[in-house]
Amino acid sequence: MTTPKVISREATSSELDADYKWGFTIDIGSDLAPKGLSEDIVRLISAKKEEPEWMLEWRLKAYRHWEKLKFQAPKWANVKYPPIDYQDIYYYAAPKSNAPKSLDEVDPEVLEAFEKLGIPLQERERLAGVAIDAVLDSVSVATTYQGMLEKHGVIFCSMSDAVKNHPDLVKKYLGSVVPYSDNFYATLNSAVFSDGSFAYIPKGVRCPIELMTYFRINQADSGQFERTLIVCEEGAYVSYLEGCTAPARKTHQLHAAVVELVALDDSEIKYSTLQNWFPGDKDGNGGVYNFVTKRGKAAKNAKISWTQVETGSAITWKYPSCILQGDNSVGEFYSIAITNNCQQADTGTKMIHLGKNTSSKIISKGISAGRADQTYRGLVRMSAKADGARNFTQCDSLLIGDQCGAHTVPYIESKNKGAIVEHEATTSTISEDQMFYLRQRGIPPEDAIALVVNGFCREVLQQLPMEFAVEAQKLVGISLEGSVG
Amino acid sequence: MPNNSSHLPFVGAFDAARPGLPGAGLSWLKDFRETGIERFNALGLPSSKIEAWKYTRLKPLEDTDFQPVTDDDGMAALDTVPSLLPNPGGRPRLVFVNGRMRPNFWIEGDLPDGVHLDCLRDVLTRNPDWAEAHLGAIAGDEAMPLMQLNKAMMDTGFVLRVDDGVEIEQPIEVVFIGGLTDRPVAYFPRNLIKLGKNAKATVVKHHFGQGVGAYFANAVTEIDIGEGATFNHYTVQAESRDATHLSTTHVRVAKDATYESFNLAVGGRLSRNEVSVRLEGEGGHCGLNGAYLMRGREHCDNTTVIEHLAPHTSSREVFKGVLNDESRGVFQGRIVVHKNAQKTDGHQLCKTLLLNTGAEIDAKPELEIYADDVKCSHGATTGQMDETALFYLRSRGVPEALARNLLVQSFLGEALEEIKQDDIRQALTDKVVHWLPAACFLSEEWRDA
């Protein structure tokens, strides 16, 4: 079986920053809207995408709400960065050529870009068995396997195509989990989102292959605001993968995405992320600000499982959450977050238990090295109606070096005596004994650390689809390079 | 100058109350109080927008017009003062009624040389220089509105000084009685405790309410524990149903010193126990424990911060809560390990038992760690009584009500066991038993077996 080289060590190394292997840029010529955000820009984005009136109205509603929020970006997270000038960002950047009808028409330079990343867009990679939607800057450039998926009734396409071709579905579910007024970044995203992926799995269908979206920011000073919506009808199942990289640039790039999952009765959605946005250089110059809102709503007997490996971004602000609305629904959150050098991450999850006998499990592994700061922030809420609900949370932190920080901030709110919540957290370092044992056997220090860290993360790595797991393990090792002196 | 038109409680009453407050003639204290009221006026009452007050709203202060107590309130009729500990005779004891010390209930006890126990008012009169040097030395947080309010209005409290090397085995009992007035009153105790090198002392504070009047207590306690010293600090908060009890304690622990505390809360409409411990010297240790039992619509908040500032410090924290009816419990516990505090050992546990749907617990156990060679952990659970354990007891003929009581007691046992002194642990356990609903015991022997 060929492994899709999602994040591959062999990918071309960057001239800008040798440590970040995905830092190249490609000169493909972009169609840029002027910098800054205004009602006109929102109209322009909508017009460029030939959107129907209702879509524009929704965007404008969001924009007007955002105007009201203008200077109220959330400040509670444990991350520090200079204020963002929202008027100094490109809100729309697209590869110049017209929308391709098939893969053959895709701009060769774009294809080359994805080739460099090891993304198998070409048919020859058919055996890889993953349907991919590739999003460059703000626009989906290619989606593979659509024909095969159609036979099963599965819709997998870019968000703009979905707005055009499946307006009823989009209208019904867009904003149903993350409303446009949800939070500052989600509101911004609702106003200016330019693309993303849309997946719809009809009743009773088990999606035959894994769906994947590959995101890349290419244009300098641009923001990426994609929006993903996955709808699983009754009894359906889908496994969805997401990977991200960006060129190494000296300035910061903003990424404010929204992901909505709708799991109807008896369905299951498994969502895996390998986030490897450019983390900035050793001194904290450049890097992506990753401010993402991800949330799923689970109906009766449904299951939503989030798995994330977060190694990139200068700043991560991300809390994939589950609203366990239906009785017996299940939410899971498995996370590995690695911060090195000057990276900062404030990440975790929210499990909102509303239905009876709902259960959730949170396993979070945080590794902090260099001068990085990392916070696990999680909420488990048991509503008064959640009889028999159950939660188990474990969050462990590993510190490498005496300049970094690791913090744990769980919120536990229970209003139901029949609900059981268990939380445990530990913080420790790689012990001298462990290092001595491995080094004694001739294992170099860097490999020894990678080994210990992989063991520390094992519970989460096991949750990843196989193809992803191999890459993730490598990524864990690479992310920590240079963390031992 | 404070803005007297402010809508904030007490700000308007400040000028009128000032001449009656202790140490009125001291100019440094005048400035001290004025900065307090100005800060309070600027900060306002804590709102739920402040992270540390996310789960607790000071509603009683919004809907009740509390007035500072007068000397008359302090002279309220009172026959006897029950002691928390057995054999009150021979034990040093201080009694405050509505915030005024009542010398007639004072028991001198056997205070050894080198132990000085006074009320704040006396220290301000007899030893103002000492007071100037120590007031606000440990509790100086500019950002805490209630501490600023206490700074301005402090009108009572006690001062305990233990000289270097002096150990006092007998627990010192301090009793605060509230509620004996027919108008809503407020008082602001400020307690200072200073232990010299290698000193040792135990203080048992007992707050309780009599009568039905609403009252408001906003206490600040500053504790300075010298090198190698040990301070045991036990508090029982059994305020009346209409009482609002806010207590802020700041502790400084020096090298090789130990601070052990236990806070039992069984009353009060609204209570908040806020503790901040700074482990400043190597080998410092703190044990911060507590239990709370709430019913009706009572609200109890335990907010603690333990800061490890030096290497080889350790802390242990166990809090247990039992919530019935529509009561609400809040636990916010933070352990901070600073950069150079390597080899820190910190453990925290918070468990809550919900006896009724309608009761609510909000827990936020936090770790904030900036040093790598540490061992820190926390655990938190919430849930109901173990039905299988209940079944086990009932299948052996234990009546249900009793079985439930036993299970609550055993649940709290893990926290109460942290109390090292037997008589104090027994006294607190009795308080717990007293709180539990009446249940028929099989026999006294069975109970003790």
CSV table of C-alpha atoms in Angstrom, one decimal, chain A residues 78 373 379 384 387 399-429, chain B residues 51 54-55 339 342 354-384:
chain,number,residue,atom,x,y,z
A,78,ASN,CA,-2.6,32.4,27.8
A,373,ASP,CA,4.5,28.1,26.5
A,379,LEU,CA,-14.4,22.5,29.8
A,384,ALA,CA,-29.1,19.1,34.8
A,387,ASP,CA,-28.4,11.7,33.8
A,399,LEU,CA,8.6,19.7,29.9
A,400,ILE,CA,11.9,19.7,28.1
A,401,GLY,CA,14.3,22.4,29.2
A,402,ASP,CA,13.9,25.0,32.0
A,403,GLN,CA,12.8,27.9,29.8
A,404,CYS,CA,9.4,26.5,28.8
A,405,GLY,CA,6.1,26.4,30.5
A,406,ALA,CA,3.2,24.0,30.7
A,407,HIS,CA,-0.2,24.9,32.2
A,408,THR,CA,-3.4,23.0,32.8
A,409,VAL,CA,-6.7,24.8,33.2
A,410,PRO,CA,-9.6,22.5,33.2
A,411,TYR,CA,-13.1,23.8,34.0
A,412,ILE,CA,-15.5,21.2,35.4
A,413,GLU,CA,-19.2,22.2,35.8
A,414,SER,CA,-21.7,19.6,37.0
A,415,LYS,CA,-25.3,20.1,37.7
A,416,ASN,CA,-26.4,16.5,37.8
A,417,LYS,CA,-25.8,14.1,40.6
A,418,GLY,CA,-25.9,11.1,38.3
A,419,ALA,CA,-23.1,12.5,36.1
A,420,ILE,CA,-19.6,11.3,36.8
A,421,VAL,CA,-16.6,13.5,36.0
A,422,GLU,CA,-13.1,12.4,36.5
A,423,HIS,CA,-10.1,14.5,35.7
A,424,GLU,CA,-6.5,13.9,36.2
A,425,ALA,CA,-3.4,15.8,35.1
A,426,THR,CA,0.3,15.4,35.6
A,427,THR,CA,3.3,17.4,34.7
A,428,SER,CA,6.8,16.0,34.6
A,429,THR,CA,10.0,16.0,32.7
B,51,GLU,CA,-11.7,35.1,35.9
B,54,LYS,CA,-16.3,33.6,37.3
B,55,TYR,CA,-18.5,31.4,39.4
B,339,LYS,CA,11.2,29.3,37.0
B,342,GLN,CA,13.1,22.9,40.6
B,354,LEU,CA,-23.6,15.7,44.6
B,355,LEU,CA,-26.5,14.5,46.7
B,356,ASN,CA,-29.2,16.1,44.6
B,357,THR,CA,-29.7,17.1,40.9
B,358,GLY,CA,-30.1,20.8,41.3
B,359,ALA,CA,-26.9,21.2,43.3
B,360,GLU,CA,-24.0,22.4,41.2
B,361,ILE,CA,-20.2,22.2,41.4
B,362,ASP,CA,-17.8,24.2,39.3
B,363,ALA,CA,-14.2,23.1,39.7
B,364,LYS,CA,-11.2,24.5,38.1
B,365,PRO,CA,-8.0,22.9,39.3
B,366,GLU,CA,-5.1,24.6,37.6
B,367,LEU,CA,-1.4,23.9,37.1
B,368,GLU,CA,0.9,26.7,35.9
B,369,ILE,CA,4.4,25.4,35.6
B,370,TYR,CA,7.6,27.2,34.5
B,371,ALA,CA,10.2,24.8,35.8
B,372,ASP,CA,11.0,21.4,34.2
B,373,ASP,CA,12.3,19.2,36.9
B,374,VAL,CA,9.0,18.9,38.9
B,375,LYS,CA,6.4,16.4,39.9
B,376,CYS,CA,3.0,18.0,39.9
B,377,SER,CA,-0.4,16.5,39.5
B,378,HIS,CA,-4.0,17.2,40.2
B,379,GLY,CA,-7.2,15.2,40.2
B,380,ALA,CA,-10.8,16.2,40.3
B,381,THR,CA,-14.0,14.2,40.4
B,382,THR,CA,-17.6,14.8,40.8
B,383,GLY,CA,-20.3,12.2,41.1
B,384,GLN,CA,-23.0,10.8,43.3
